[in-house]
Tab-separated table of C-alpha atoms and ligand atoms in Angstrom:
chain	number	residue	atom	x	y	z
A	1	MET	CA	-13.895	-16.954	-4.436
A	2	ASN	CA	-10.509	-18.575	-3.802
A	3	ARG	CA	-7.818	-15.869	-3.515
A	4	THR	CA	-5.368	-17.539	-5.891
A	5	ILE	CA	-7.988	-17.966	-8.596
A	6	LEU	CA	-9.175	-14.379	-8.157
A	7	GLY	CA	-5.550	-13.198	-8.344
A	8	PHE	CA	-5.015	-15.057	-11.629
A	9	LEU	CA	-8.266	-13.659	-13.013
A	10	TRP	CA	-7.173	-10.083	-12.191
A	11	LEU	CA	-3.767	-10.667	-13.820
A	12	ALA	CA	-5.411	-12.111	-16.930
A	13	LEU	CA	-7.779	-9.139	-17.108
A	14	TYR	CA	-4.839	-6.775	-16.647
A	15	LEU	CA	-2.990	-8.297	-19.601
A	16	LEU	CA	-6.146	-8.259	-21.712
A	17	VAL	CA	-6.820	-4.577	-21.013
A	18	VAL	CA	-3.175	-3.555	-21.553
A	19	LEU	CA	-3.132	-5.279	-24.933
A	20	ALA	CA	-6.667	-4.217	-25.949
A	21	PRO	CA	-5.560	-0.969	-27.679
A	22	ILE	CA	-3.316	-3.022	-29.978
A	23	GLY	CA	-6.392	-5.046	-30.932
A	24	LEU	CA	-8.203	-1.752	-31.533
A	25	MET	CA	-5.318	-0.602	-33.777
A	26	LEU	CA	-5.775	-3.678	-35.931
A	27	VAL	CA	-9.522	-3.218	-36.477
A	28	PRO	CA	-10.012	-1.671	-39.963
A	29	PRO	CA	-9.691	0.951	-41.239
A	30	VAL	CA	-5.968	0.838	-40.452
A	31	PRO	CA	-3.499	3.354	-41.893
A	32	SER	CA	-1.500	1.766	-44.699
A	33	GLY	CA	2.130	1.975	-45.820
A	34	ARG	CA	3.618	2.335	-42.346
A	35	SER	CA	6.892	0.665	-41.477
A	36	PHE	CA	7.328	-2.025	-38.828
A	37	TRP	CA	9.151	0.482	-36.568
A	38	VAL	CA	6.295	2.977	-36.692
A	39	GLU	CA	3.767	0.249	-35.914
A	40	LEU	CA	5.944	-0.991	-33.040
A	41	SER	CA	6.390	2.549	-31.731
A	42	VAL	CA	2.629	3.165	-31.738
A	43	ALA	CA	1.916	-0.222	-30.145
A	44	LEU	CA	4.396	0.489	-27.318
A	45	GLY	CA	2.928	3.965	-26.847
A	46	PHE	CA	-0.561	2.479	-26.525
A	47	VAL	CA	0.596	-0.207	-24.079
A	48	GLY	CA	2.428	2.379	-21.948
A	49	LEU	CA	-0.548	4.722	-21.978
A	50	THR	CA	-2.975	1.959	-21.013
A	51	GLN	CA	-0.718	0.929	-18.149
A	52	ILE	CA	-0.726	4.528	-16.950
A	53	GLY	CA	-4.522	4.550	-17.159
A	54	ILE	CA	-4.710	1.378	-15.078
A	55	GLN	CA	-2.588	3.084	-12.421
A	56	PHE	CA	-5.750	5.001	-11.471
A	57	VAL	CA	-7.545	1.705	-10.840
A	58	LEU	CA	-4.685	0.359	-8.733
A	59	ILE	CA	-4.764	3.280	-6.298
A	60	ALA	CA	-8.562	3.300	-5.941
A	61	ARG	CA	-8.280	0.746	-3.059
A	62	PHE	CA	-11.005	-1.534	-4.437
A	63	LYS	CA	-11.248	-4.377	-1.975
A	64	PRO	CA	-12.042	-7.123	-4.557
A	65	LEU	CA	-8.871	-6.078	-6.391
A	66	THR	CA	-6.598	-5.794	-3.363
A	67	TYR	CA	-8.016	-8.880	-1.591
A	68	PRO	CA	-5.895	-11.531	-3.393
A	69	PHE	CA	-2.624	-9.572	-3.201
A	70	GLY	CA	-2.891	-7.094	-0.312
A	71	ILE	CA	-2.896	-3.353	-0.911
A	72	ASP	CA	0.801	-3.032	-0.071
A	73	VAL	CA	1.642	-5.369	-2.956
A	74	VAL	CA	-0.775	-3.549	-5.274
A	75	LEU	CA	0.816	-0.190	-4.377
A	76	LYS	CA	4.311	-1.627	-4.841
A	77	TYR	CA	3.239	-2.841	-8.268
A	78	HIS	CA	1.791	0.628	-8.975
A	79	ARG	CA	5.240	2.122	-8.240
A	80	GLN	CA	7.282	-0.385	-10.178
A	81	ILE	CA	5.096	-0.648	-13.272
A	82	ALA	CA	5.114	3.166	-13.584
A	83	VAL	CA	8.777	2.970	-14.594
A	84	VAL	CA	8.035	0.266	-17.192
A	85	ALA	CA	5.120	2.294	-18.585
A	86	LEU	CA	7.316	5.394	-18.779
A	87	LEU	CA	9.951	3.423	-20.714
A	88	PHE	CA	7.322	2.237	-23.227
A	89	VAL	CA	6.078	5.801	-23.625
A	90	LEU	CA	9.648	7.094	-24.114
A	91	VAL	CA	10.500	4.418	-26.675
A	92	HIS	CA	7.483	5.553	-28.711
A	93	PRO	CA	9.034	8.894	-29.910
A	94	VAL	CA	12.567	7.440	-29.944
A	95	LEU	CA	11.575	4.792	-32.523
A	96	LEU	CA	9.788	7.428	-34.609
A	97	LEU	CA	12.918	9.587	-34.571
A	98	MET	CA	15.185	6.668	-35.439
A	99	GLU	CA	13.039	5.879	-38.428
A	100	HIS	CA	12.874	9.478	-39.612
A	101	PRO	CA	15.361	11.847	-37.886
A	102	ALA	CA	13.711	14.910	-39.485
A	103	ARG	CA	10.820	14.303	-37.056
A	104	VAL	CA	13.011	15.942	-34.411
A	105	ALA	CA	11.331	19.205	-35.461
A	106	LEU	CA	8.184	17.876	-33.759
A	107	LEU	CA	9.975	18.143	-30.412
A	108	ASN	CA	10.070	21.917	-30.704
A	109	PRO	CA	7.292	23.067	-28.331
A	110	LEU	CA	6.723	26.169	-30.442
A	111	GLY	CA	6.656	24.263	-33.716
A	112	GLY	CA	5.216	20.883	-34.652
A	113	THR	CA	1.593	19.890	-34.700
A	114	TYR	CA	-0.943	20.106	-31.895
A	115	ALA	CA	-0.715	16.319	-31.624
A	116	SER	CA	3.056	16.485	-31.106
A	117	LYS	CA	2.730	19.338	-28.589
A	118	PHE	CA	0.316	17.322	-26.459
A	119	GLY	CA	2.496	14.224	-26.862
A	120	LEU	CA	5.567	16.148	-25.709
A	121	GLY	CA	3.589	17.643	-22.813
A	122	ALA	CA	2.437	14.177	-21.734
A	123	VAL	CA	6.007	12.833	-21.757
A	124	LEU	CA	7.299	15.777	-19.688
A	125	LEU	CA	4.454	15.412	-17.194
A	126	LEU	CA	5.179	11.701	-16.858
A	127	LEU	CA	8.873	12.330	-16.341
A	128	ALA	CA	8.012	14.842	-13.599
A	129	LEU	CA	5.557	12.374	-12.066
A	130	VAL	CA	8.061	9.526	-11.868
A	131	ALA	CA	11.001	11.748	-10.828
A	132	THR	CA	9.077	13.387	-7.957
A	133	SER	CA	8.008	9.948	-6.759
A	134	ILE	CA	11.436	8.295	-6.900
A	135	TRP	CA	13.313	11.295	-5.446
A	136	ARG	CA	10.563	12.703	-3.183
A	137	VAL	CA	12.674	12.481	-0.036
A	138	ARG	CA	15.818	13.826	-1.747
A	139	LEU	CA	13.786	16.688	-3.229
A	140	ARG	CA	12.415	17.354	0.268
A	141	ILE	CA	8.809	17.286	-0.890
A	142	PRO	CA	6.505	16.764	2.121
A	143	TYR	CA	4.401	13.628	1.781
A	144	GLU	CA	1.042	15.434	1.559
A	145	THR	CA	2.317	17.966	-1.004
A	146	TRP	CA	3.634	15.070	-3.033
A	147	ARG	CA	0.257	13.291	-2.916
A	148	GLY	CA	-1.578	16.339	-4.303
A	149	LEU	CA	1.139	16.849	-6.920
A	150	HIS	CA	1.055	13.175	-7.857
A	151	THR	CA	-2.695	13.196	-8.458
A	152	GLY	CA	-2.512	16.464	-10.433
A	153	LEU	CA	0.394	15.347	-12.624
A	154	GLY	CA	-1.253	11.955	-13.202
A	155	VAL	CA	-4.579	13.438	-14.313
A	156	LEU	CA	-2.839	15.994	-16.563
A	157	ALA	CA	-0.514	13.377	-18.107
A	158	LEU	CA	-3.479	11.148	-18.890
A	159	ALA	CA	-5.478	14.041	-20.361
A	160	PHE	CA	-2.531	15.208	-22.529
A	161	SER	CA	-1.920	11.652	-23.786
A	162	GLN	CA	-5.578	11.160	-24.657
A	163	VAL	CA	-5.663	14.445	-26.588
A	164	HIS	CA	-2.423	13.448	-28.340
A	165	VAL	CA	-3.915	10.106	-29.446
A	166	SER	CA	-7.195	11.715	-30.574
A	167	LEU	CA	-5.426	14.478	-32.524
A	168	ALA	CA	-2.958	12.065	-34.138
A	169	GLY	CA	-6.158	10.305	-35.214
A	170	LEU	CA	-4.367	7.586	-37.147
A	171	TYR	CA	-5.613	4.589	-35.262
A	172	ILE	CA	-8.502	6.073	-33.323
A	173	ASN	CA	-9.972	6.967	-36.665
A	174	THR	CA	-13.679	6.178	-36.581
A	175	LEU	CA	-16.503	7.577	-34.466
A	176	TRP	CA	-16.970	4.361	-32.487
A	177	LYS	CA	-13.238	4.127	-31.719
A	178	GLN	CA	-13.245	7.765	-30.566
A	179	ILE	CA	-16.265	7.111	-28.341
A	180	LEU	CA	-14.646	3.983	-26.866
A	181	TRP	CA	-11.413	5.867	-26.281
A	182	LEU	CA	-13.117	8.820	-24.585
A	183	ALA	CA	-15.327	6.526	-22.507
A	184	SER	CA	-12.258	4.677	-21.169
A	185	SER	CA	-10.662	8.016	-20.189
A	186	GLY	CA	-13.944	9.042	-18.542
A	187	ILE	CA	-14.016	5.837	-16.485
A	188	LEU	CA	-10.436	6.365	-15.323
A	189	LEU	CA	-11.023	9.968	-14.318
A	190	SER	CA	-14.236	9.010	-12.537
A	191	LEU	CA	-12.096	6.790	-10.291
A	192	ILE	CA	-10.399	9.924	-8.984
A	193	VAL	CA	-13.840	11.426	-8.376
A	194	TYR	CA	-14.796	8.227	-6.532
A	195	LEU	CA	-11.681	8.273	-4.370
A	196	ARG	CA	-11.701	11.982	-3.589
A	197	LEU	CA	-15.459	12.740	-3.436
A	198	VAL	CA	-17.672	9.635	-3.224
A	199	LYS	CA	-15.574	7.730	-0.695
A	200	PRO	CA	-15.286	10.734	1.685
A	201	TRP	CA	-19.028	11.286	1.349
A	202	LEU	CA	-19.614	7.675	2.431
A	203	GLN	CA	-17.148	8.138	5.295
A	204	LYS	CA	-19.006	11.237	6.474
A	205	ARG	CA	-22.022	9.036	7.059
A	206	ARG	CA	-19.993	6.654	9.223
A	207	PRO	CA	-17.925	8.833	11.575
A	208	TRP	CA	-15.859	7.631	14.533
A	209	ARG	CA	-15.129	9.465	17.781
A	210	VAL	CA	-12.011	9.436	19.952
A	211	VAL	CA	-12.916	8.014	23.347
A	212	GLY	CA	-9.505	7.500	24.922
A	213	VAL	CA	-5.878	8.567	24.503
A	214	ARG	CA	-3.245	6.989	26.703
A	215	PRO	CA	0.533	7.089	26.476
A	216	GLU	CA	2.261	3.783	26.018
A	217	GLY	CA	6.027	3.199	26.104
A	218	GLY	CA	8.472	4.374	23.504
A	219	GLY	CA	6.696	7.577	22.519
A	220	THR	CA	3.737	5.487	21.372
A	221	VAL	CA	0.242	6.667	22.236
A	222	ASN	CA	-2.762	4.353	22.190
A	223	ILE	CA	-5.896	5.907	20.726
A	224	ASP	CA	-9.319	4.324	21.210
A	225	ILE	CA	-12.172	5.294	18.920
A	226	GLU	CA	-15.781	4.189	18.728
A	227	ALA	CA	-18.370	4.095	15.972
A	228	VAL	CA	-20.897	6.934	16.077
A	229	GLY	CA	-24.382	5.869	15.009
A	230	HIS	CA	-23.316	2.840	12.963
A	231	ASP	CA	-22.201	-0.723	13.509
A	232	GLY	CA	-18.467	-0.252	12.762
A	233	PHE	CA	-16.830	-2.783	10.503
A	234	ARG	CA	-15.258	-6.194	10.510
A	235	PHE	CA	-11.542	-6.590	9.928
A	236	HIS	CA	-8.905	-9.264	10.198
A	237	PRO	CA	-6.303	-8.909	12.945
A	238	GLY	CA	-3.139	-7.329	11.521
A	239	GLN	CA	-4.935	-5.231	8.919
A	240	PHE	CA	-4.806	-1.440	8.828
A	241	ALA	CA	-6.922	1.583	7.963
A	242	TRP	CA	-6.301	5.021	6.514
A	243	ILE	CA	-7.233	7.612	9.120
A	244	LYS	CA	-8.384	11.208	8.647
A	245	VAL	CA	-8.608	13.490	11.630
A	246	GLY	CA	-10.754	16.517	12.324
A	247	GLY	CA	-13.483	18.366	10.535
A	248	SER	CA	-13.710	17.045	7.015
A	249	PRO	CA	-13.488	13.628	5.360
A	250	TYR	CA	-12.631	15.439	2.102
A	251	THR	CA	-9.129	16.322	3.289
A	252	LEU	CA	-6.276	14.871	1.226
A	253	GLU	CA	-4.416	14.081	4.421
A	254	GLU	CA	-4.912	10.496	5.519
A	255	HIS	CA	-2.378	8.119	6.980
A	256	PRO	CA	-2.271	4.344	7.397
A	257	PHE	CA	-2.252	2.820	10.884
A	258	SER	CA	-2.575	-0.823	11.897
A	259	PHE	CA	-5.398	-1.839	14.194
A	260	ALA	CA	-3.993	-2.606	17.610
A	261	SER	CA	-7.257	-3.977	18.996
A	262	SER	CA	-9.135	-7.238	18.768
A	263	ALA	CA	-10.884	-8.002	15.501
A	264	GLU	CA	-13.724	-9.405	17.581
A	265	GLN	CA	-14.691	-5.840	18.551
A	266	THR	CA	-16.184	-4.074	15.587
A	267	THR	CA	-17.479	-0.839	17.084
A	268	ARG	CA	-14.460	0.074	19.176
A	269	LEU	CA	-10.987	0.208	17.624
A	270	SER	CA	-7.524	1.026	18.949
A	271	PHE	CA	-4.421	2.317	17.218
A	272	GLY	CA	-0.903	2.643	18.598
A	273	VAL	CA	0.694	5.749	17.128
A	274	LYS	CA	4.358	6.690	17.249
A	275	ALA	CA	5.208	10.328	16.479
A	276	LEU	CA	7.340	10.425	13.355
A	277	GLY	CA	6.134	13.688	11.772
A	278	ASP	CA	3.295	16.224	11.581
A	279	PHE	CA	0.347	13.912	11.360
A	280	SER	CA	1.391	11.309	13.892
A	281	GLU	CA	2.251	14.115	16.327
A	282	ARG	CA	-1.220	15.590	15.838
A	283	MET	CA	-2.731	12.128	16.334
A	284	GLN	CA	-0.952	11.843	19.654
A	285	GLN	CA	-2.540	15.094	20.818
A	286	LEU	CA	-6.103	14.163	19.913
A	287	GLU	CA	-8.714	14.918	22.525
A	288	ALA	CA	-11.665	12.776	23.504
A	289	GLY	CA	-14.653	13.675	21.367
A	290	THR	CA	-12.659	14.486	18.189
A	291	THR	CA	-14.194	13.057	15.017
A	292	VAL	CA	-12.070	10.770	12.855
A	293	TYR	CA	-12.836	9.040	9.562
A	294	ILE	CA	-11.628	5.584	8.669
A	295	ASP	CA	-11.020	3.960	5.302
A	296	GLY	CA	-10.497	0.273	5.771
A	297	PRO	CA	-9.866	-2.440	6.470
A	298	HIS	CA	-6.909	-2.953	4.139
A	299	GLY	CA	-3.879	-5.223	3.989
A	300	ALA	CA	-3.044	-8.904	3.756
A	301	PHE	CA	-0.865	-9.213	6.885
A	302	SER	CA	-3.109	-11.405	9.002
A	303	ILE	CA	-3.061	-14.659	10.922
A	304	ASP	CA	-6.533	-15.307	9.501
A	305	ARG	CA	-4.845	-15.896	6.167
A	306	ALA	CA	-2.236	-18.252	7.574
A	307	GLN	CA	-3.755	-21.098	9.534
A	308	ALA	CA	-1.051	-22.960	11.474
A	309	PRO	CA	-0.573	-25.051	14.640
A	310	GLY	CA	1.168	-22.046	16.248
A	311	TYR	CA	2.662	-18.623	15.594
A	312	VAL	CA	5.817	-16.609	16.132
A	313	PHE	CA	5.354	-12.828	16.181
A	314	ILE	CA	8.523	-10.746	15.852
A	315	ALA	CA	8.108	-6.999	16.420
A	316	GLY	CA	10.530	-4.094	16.438
A	317	GLY	CA	9.467	-0.740	17.950
A	318	VAL	CA	6.018	0.412	16.866
A	319	GLY	CA	5.737	-2.787	14.795
A	320	ILE	CA	4.134	-4.191	17.953
A	321	THR	CA	0.728	-2.718	16.945
A	322	PRO	CA	-0.437	-5.443	14.529
A	323	MET	CA	0.894	-8.041	16.987
A	324	MET	CA	-1.366	-6.549	19.672
A	325	SER	CA	-4.269	-7.079	17.323
A	326	PHE	CA	-3.192	-10.709	16.786
A	327	LEU	CA	-2.832	-11.349	20.518
A	328	THR	CA	-6.063	-9.688	21.652
A	329	THR	CA	-8.031	-11.349	18.856
A	330	LEU	CA	-6.645	-14.810	19.655
A	331	ALA	CA	-7.429	-14.198	23.341
A	332	ASP	CA	-11.009	-13.102	22.573
A	333	ARG	CA	-11.431	-16.202	20.421
A	334	GLY	CA	-10.184	-18.430	23.228
A	335	ASP	CA	-7.505	-19.775	20.884
A	336	PRO	CA	-5.346	-22.470	22.574
A	337	ARG	CA	-2.490	-22.510	20.035
A	338	PRO	CA	1.070	-21.728	21.264
A	339	ILE	CA	2.457	-18.280	20.488
A	340	LEU	CA	5.951	-16.877	20.835
A	341	LEU	CA	6.277	-13.073	20.844
A	342	ILE	CA	9.764	-11.646	20.278
A	343	TYR	CA	9.678	-7.900	20.835
A	344	SER	CA	12.715	-5.665	20.476
A	345	THR	CA	13.241	-1.985	21.240
A	346	ASN	CA	16.201	0.191	22.148
A	347	THR	CA	15.427	0.741	25.796
A	348	GLU	CA	13.086	-0.734	28.393
A	349	SER	CA	10.967	2.426	28.499
A	350	GLU	CA	10.296	2.023	24.788
A	351	LEU	CA	8.450	-1.252	25.276
A	352	ALA	CA	4.802	-0.446	24.520
A	353	TYR	CA	1.786	-2.412	25.775
A	354	SER	CA	4.011	-4.407	28.159
A	355	ASP	CA	1.346	-4.574	30.919
A	356	GLU	CA	-1.307	-5.666	28.446
A	357	ILE	CA	1.018	-8.320	27.009
A	358	GLU	CA	1.731	-9.631	30.502
A	359	ALA	CA	-2.013	-9.782	31.251
A	360	LEU	CA	-2.675	-11.654	28.000
A	361	LYS	CA	-0.561	-14.552	29.272
A	362	GLU	CA	-3.538	-15.412	31.503
A	363	ARG	CA	-5.706	-15.983	28.459
A	364	LEU	CA	-3.226	-17.364	25.912
A	365	ASP	CA	-0.491	-19.976	25.586
A	366	LEU	CA	1.925	-17.069	25.179
A	367	GLU	CA	5.673	-16.968	25.680
A	368	THR	CA	7.463	-13.608	25.402
A	369	VAL	CA	11.056	-12.697	24.656
A	370	PHE	CA	11.919	-9.025	25.137
A	371	VAL	CA	15.112	-7.877	23.459
A	372	LEU	CA	16.727	-4.552	24.367
A	373	ASP	CA	19.530	-2.885	22.476
A	374	GLU	CA	20.468	-0.759	25.508
A	375	PRO	CA	19.318	-2.764	28.551
A	376	PRO	CA	19.443	-1.478	32.139
A	377	HIS	CA	22.105	-3.111	34.301
A	378	ASP	CA	19.576	-5.433	35.988
A	379	TRP	CA	17.943	-6.604	32.727
A	380	ALA	CA	17.363	-10.346	32.833
A	381	ALA	CA	16.000	-10.910	29.311
A	382	GLU	CA	17.735	-10.725	25.924
A	383	GLU	CA	20.216	-8.021	24.941
A	384	GLY	CA	21.266	-6.653	21.570
A	385	GLN	CA	19.368	-7.353	18.383
A	386	VAL	CA	17.207	-10.170	17.080
A	387	THR	CA	19.990	-12.236	15.536
A	388	GLY	CA	20.102	-15.689	13.987
A	389	GLU	CA	21.781	-16.968	17.141
A	390	LEU	CA	19.021	-15.573	19.372
A	391	LEU	CA	16.356	-17.074	17.133
A	392	ASP	CA	18.075	-20.438	17.147
A	393	ARG	CA	18.074	-20.435	20.953
A	394	ARG	CA	14.552	-19.132	21.432
A	395	LEU	CA	12.484	-20.599	18.617
A	396	PRO	CA	10.442	-23.674	19.525
A	397	LYS	CA	11.469	-27.070	18.176
A	398	GLU	CA	8.433	-27.243	15.923
A	399	ARG	CA	9.512	-23.982	14.241
A	400	PHE	CA	9.042	-25.431	10.762
A	401	VAL	CA	5.277	-25.718	11.118
A	402	ARG	CA	4.701	-22.346	12.752
A	403	ARG	CA	3.924	-19.175	10.814
A	404	PHE	CA	6.117	-16.114	11.368
A	405	PHE	CA	4.826	-12.551	11.332
A	406	ILE	CA	7.425	-9.776	11.316
A	407	CYS	CA	6.871	-6.024	11.612
A	408	GLY	CA	9.430	-3.380	12.468
A	409	PRO	CA	12.146	-1.209	10.957
A	410	SER	CA	13.137	-2.396	7.451
A	411	PRO	CA	16.741	-3.407	8.326
A	412	MET	CA	15.477	-5.468	11.256
A	413	MET	CA	12.832	-7.184	9.128
A	414	GLN	CA	15.353	-8.033	6.429
A	415	ALA	CA	17.866	-9.407	8.950
A	416	VAL	CA	15.226	-11.521	10.712
A	417	GLU	CA	13.806	-12.860	7.460
A	418	ARG	CA	17.320	-13.783	6.270
A	419	ALA	CA	18.048	-15.532	9.589
A	420	LEU	CA	14.786	-17.503	9.459
A	421	LEU	CA	15.464	-18.620	5.902
A	422	ASP	CA	18.987	-19.642	6.913
A	423	HIS	CA	17.436	-21.733	9.694
A	424	GLY	CA	15.358	-23.574	7.117
A	425	VAL	CA	11.998	-21.844	7.713
A	426	PRO	CA	10.173	-21.931	4.360
A	427	GLN	CA	9.655	-18.532	2.733
A	428	SER	CA	5.940	-19.291	2.476
A	429	HIS	CA	5.743	-19.368	6.301
A	430	ILE	CA	7.073	-15.815	6.676
A	431	TYR	CA	4.818	-12.723	6.511
A	432	LEU	CA	6.140	-9.171	6.592
A	433	GLU	CA	4.458	-5.795	7.113
A	434	GLU	CA	6.238	-2.631	5.939
A	435	PHE	CA	5.209	0.605	7.640
A	436	ALA	CA	6.280	2.625	4.586
A	437	LEU	CA	4.063	2.413	1.532
A	438	ALA	CA	5.639	5.269	-0.387
B	501	FAD	C1	0.421	-0.502	6.510
B	501	FAD	C2	0.933	0.533	7.483
B	501	FAD	C3	0.624	0.431	8.815
B	501	FAD	C4	1.122	1.367	9.715
B	501	FAD	N1	0.805	1.237	11.033
B	501	FAD	C5	1.312	2.115	11.921
B	501	FAD	C6	1.015	1.976	13.308
B	501	FAD	O1	0.302	1.093	13.731
B	501	FAD	N2	1.570	2.888	14.159
B	501	FAD	C7	2.375	3.913	13.718
B	501	FAD	O2	2.823	4.715	14.527
B	501	FAD	N3	2.668	4.046	12.395
B	501	FAD	C8	2.156	3.192	11.502
B	501	FAD	N4	2.442	3.338	10.174
B	501	FAD	C9	3.311	4.450	9.766
B	501	FAD	C10	2.516	5.730	9.681
B	501	FAD	O3	1.586	5.662	8.619
B	501	FAD	C11	3.468	6.894	9.413
B	501	FAD	O4	4.339	6.989	10.494
B	501	FAD	C12	2.736	8.184	9.302
B	501	FAD	O5	1.958	8.182	8.140
B	501	FAD	C13	3.771	9.293	9.264
B	501	FAD	O6	3.150	10.518	8.902
B	501	FAD	P1	3.650	11.880	9.532
B	501	FAD	O7	2.985	13.036	8.858
B	501	FAD	O8	3.517	11.816	11.001
B	501	FAD	O9	5.175	11.892	9.210
B	501	FAD	P2	5.885	12.243	7.836
B	501	FAD	O10	7.175	12.856	8.180
B	501	FAD	O11	4.953	12.933	6.914
B	501	FAD	O12	6.102	10.792	7.244
B	501	FAD	C14	7.123	9.944	7.658
B	501	FAD	C15	7.115	8.774	6.643
B	501	FAD	O13	5.895	8.009	6.767
B	501	FAD	C16	5.421	7.626	5.464
B	501	FAD	N5	4.100	8.234	5.240
B	501	FAD	C17	3.696	9.459	5.547
B	501	FAD	N6	2.432	9.655	5.204
B	501	FAD	C18	2.009	8.507	4.651
B	501	FAD	C19	0.779	8.110	4.075
B	501	FAD	N7	-0.275	8.906	4.017
B	501	FAD	N8	0.716	6.855	3.554
B	501	FAD	C20	1.784	6.040	3.602
B	501	FAD	N9	2.968	6.358	4.154
B	501	FAD	C21	3.087	7.582	4.661
B	501	FAD	C22	6.392	8.145	4.456
B	501	FAD	O14	7.293	7.097	4.107
B	501	FAD	C23	7.127	9.226	5.168
B	501	FAD	O15	8.425	9.418	4.688
B	501	FAD	C24	1.941	2.424	9.269
B	501	FAD	C25	2.246	2.540	7.916
B	501	FAD	C26	1.749	1.602	7.038
B	501	FAD	C27	2.087	1.746	5.593
């Protein structure tokens, strides 16, 4: 199905599901004699709670759902909508208190009703969930610890909210409404089971094995893996996969890495890994024969989604990896279209895959521009950063019809995007890949 249509259908379904509990509220029997503010407070609480429930769907990495938007966009939405949902949930008790200040007694954890205790618990859990996500780095919570905490707090917050709604019993007040309500919670929790148990079980049946580890420039190590006893999978150049290393596919530790190899090879994959922390350091030290598990392909950053008469790839540092996938794929496809690769690093020794890029010129209409921040004294190519002036000099005349793919450090990507827009390149021709999802 066409991606745009599918995207609209998902958005329509999202709105329908978010508003469904309000419809359920209105199905008789409805409690009578309640003020507008109470009804509004309950409606907002339901909308917020449903949005929180849908958060479980958004992180389940369902390909039909992520296909129209890209998983990075879906995860960004997951982060941003969490704040909106929390606001709705917070407004729920605030409106109740404004209408009847004596209800403040319900906020006493030792007093109040069981319904209010669970409601209060849910709000506190949600506050903790959002705070630990927004301030994870400032709170110095390691990424993996945060992931476990995030799942735990999310499941608990959902369970507390569901108990709160069931105990309050004012709108979920018939057997069929209770059953519907519990079934929806069951479905959401089963998504966690799917992600943490079923998916790893499927991965265990399709293992991969490290067959080569070779240092590239700039502290980047290229890792080749091959499918063991299965036919691998198809991906689009520029996409990425979540990788788990070692004994068990049930580990919570998995990290995203872009494919660096040709999409025309489905049983042998390569990744270029730069050591930035624990996991990437361990990846760099992998030995041939080690088992790895792959969840993918994911992502919307691909030339296959942007047909054009030619391309400009702009990479900074380890952002070269998806570009390598673009280049090797285009070469394997015998693609004659012109390509400009602008690749910037700090020093010459940090340029990764430079020999491979040079060799690809034999098979592609490829022009390269290497840009070094700290060039050696005999450096003949570009110096400094990828600026608007450099782009103006180096971009081909037919720049307005080409598609631009940018991957690198965030400040560099922002500066390059700004410069391209200033040069009149349409926004719709520019594609960006962030290497930080959280
Ligand atoms: C779509 C995508 C493609 C990527 N492709 C590459 C690549 O080709 N080569 C490469 O070297 N790096 C790539 N990365 C970055 C790589 O995932 C991180 O460097 C790695 O996860 C860091 O983990 P760590 O334990 O080594 O370091 P940490 O110190 O734990 O993490 C450093 C930072 O990386 C991010 N990070 C850590 N774990 C995860 C995770 N599980 N999911 C998302 N983000 C995480 C966090 O922002 C964190 O602050 C990619 C990231 C994304 C999102």
